[in-house]
Amino acid sequence: MSSTDRIDWKSIFSLSSMMYTILGVFSALIALQGFMIPNHFLDGGITGISILIEEVFHIPFSLPFILLNLPFIFMGFRKIGKTFSVNALIAVILLAVLMTFITFPQITSDKVLIAVFGGFFIGLGIGLVIRGGGVIDGLEIIAHYTNKRIGFSTSEIIMTINTLLFIGAAFEFGIETAMYSILVYFTAMKTSDYVVDGFEEFTALTIISKEFETVKSVIVNDFGKAVTVYKGERGYLPSSYDIKQDCDIVMTIVTRIEIHRIKEVIKELDPNAFFYVQRIKEVKGGLGKHNSMQH
């Protein structure tokens, strides 16, 4: 039986998973009651739609929040994994219950502070719940599913839904509040990315240089990084297409703090060296923050 066909209750109720979920839900609670809802600010996704429904139809936030998330959680149950969906359901219900029975005082009415700190706390909550194995917004699930069905990318689907949401906010609350809500969404998105991916983001740096042996030596011996080497050819320039040379294409995993230093040293060795950089979402079994890797 695959991991998506069974519910891993041990994982769901593990200390780390429960702590991430509880802390994430409380962070979202602070954002919603302390900053966003009293000041009519929205986030994206199901959370933003639920706030808009509460403001327009005076239906308590928790009811549309649960009802709108349930179909997506069921979809995730069938398409992504049962353990994930149970984690998501626990987080959604917990947030809805706390929103109903706990009243958190409004912290500020300053619009900039609301946009920045409201976005920070809701993003922190989203990220922590994801680290715990679930979600508190079903939009990511529907985007994942629809991407396979109709060919649109996840970002296109999310952007379309959120654009319609913020247009609705502009009609209901005014252009200024809608613009601040976009800032809330952006802050939340970046904060959740940092929480999920880590503050020390890893990057793949690939170097093509005629001095490839020296480049490998510098990266390994001077910077303490491991490298992966691809056998290739350099040349094929528009003005000299027939000229080419065999070379080693050197790739290493670095942090954004290290990348500039390595590039500067390599430029001194070969001013014509070619670089390209790719963001890495996750690094496992290899070079981490404090260890090296053998290739």
PDB file of C-alpha atoms in Angstrom, residues 65-82 84-93 135-139 141-142:
ATOM      1  CA  PHE A  65     -13.828  29.207   5.555  1.00  0.00           C
ATOM      2  CA  ILE A  66     -14.722  25.583   6.386  1.00  0.00           C
ATOM      3  CA  LEU A  67     -17.294  25.110   3.616  1.00  0.00           C
ATOM      4  CA  LEU A  68     -15.030  26.485   0.886  1.00  0.00           C
ATOM      5  CA  ASN A  69     -12.038  24.458   2.052  1.00  0.00           C
ATOM      6  CA  LEU A  70     -13.868  21.120   2.361  1.00  0.00           C
ATOM      7  CA  PRO A  71     -14.195  20.349  -1.389  1.00  0.00           C
ATOM      8  CA  PHE A  72     -10.515  21.089  -1.900  1.00  0.00           C
ATOM      9  CA  ILE A  73      -9.473  18.966   1.070  1.00  0.00           C
ATOM     10  CA  PHE A  74     -11.567  16.108  -0.328  1.00  0.00           C
ATOM     11  CA  MET A  75      -9.867  16.610  -3.679  1.00  0.00           C
ATOM     12  CA  GLY A  76      -6.494  16.471  -1.929  1.00  0.00           C
ATOM     13  CA  PHE A  77      -7.626  13.321  -0.115  1.00  0.00           C
ATOM     14  CA  ARG A  78      -8.135  11.602  -3.467  1.00  0.00           C
ATOM     15  CA  LYS A  79      -5.317  13.123  -5.504  1.00  0.00           C
ATOM     16  CA  ILE A  80      -2.474  14.089  -3.168  1.00  0.00           C
ATOM     17  CA  GLY A  81      -2.569  11.977  -0.018  1.00  0.00           C
ATOM     18  CA  LYS A  82      -4.795  11.008   2.880  1.00  0.00           C
ATOM     19  CA  PHE A  84      -1.893  15.421   4.031  1.00  0.00           C
ATOM     20  CA  SER A  85      -5.660  15.919   3.830  1.00  0.00           C
ATOM     21  CA  VAL A  86      -6.249  14.946   7.459  1.00  0.00           C
ATOM     22  CA  ASN A  87      -3.527  17.388   8.522  1.00  0.00           C
ATOM     23  CA  ALA A  88      -5.178  20.087   6.427  1.00  0.00           C
ATOM     24  CA  LEU A  89      -8.624  19.323   7.856  1.00  0.00           C
ATOM     25  CA  ILE A  90      -7.314  19.544  11.431  1.00  0.00           C
ATOM     26  CA  ALA A  91      -5.687  22.921  10.712  1.00  0.00           C
ATOM     27  CA  VAL A  92      -8.790  24.330   8.998  1.00  0.00           C
ATOM     28  CA  ILE A  93     -11.166  23.195  11.758  1.00  0.00           C
ATOM     29  CA  VAL A 135      -2.514  23.601   4.598  1.00  0.00           C
ATOM     30  CA  ILE A 136      -5.008  26.191   5.808  1.00  0.00           C
ATOM     31  CA  ASP A 137      -6.001  27.276   2.314  1.00  0.00           C
ATOM     32  CA  GLY A 138      -7.377  24.898  -0.314  1.00  0.00           C
ATOM     33  CA  LEU A 139      -6.393  27.080  -3.261  1.00  0.00           C
ATOM     34  CA  ILE A 141      -4.871  22.007  -3.953  1.00  0.00           C
ATOM     35  CA  ILE A 142      -7.269  23.182  -6.653  1.00  0.00           C
TER      36      ILE A 142
END
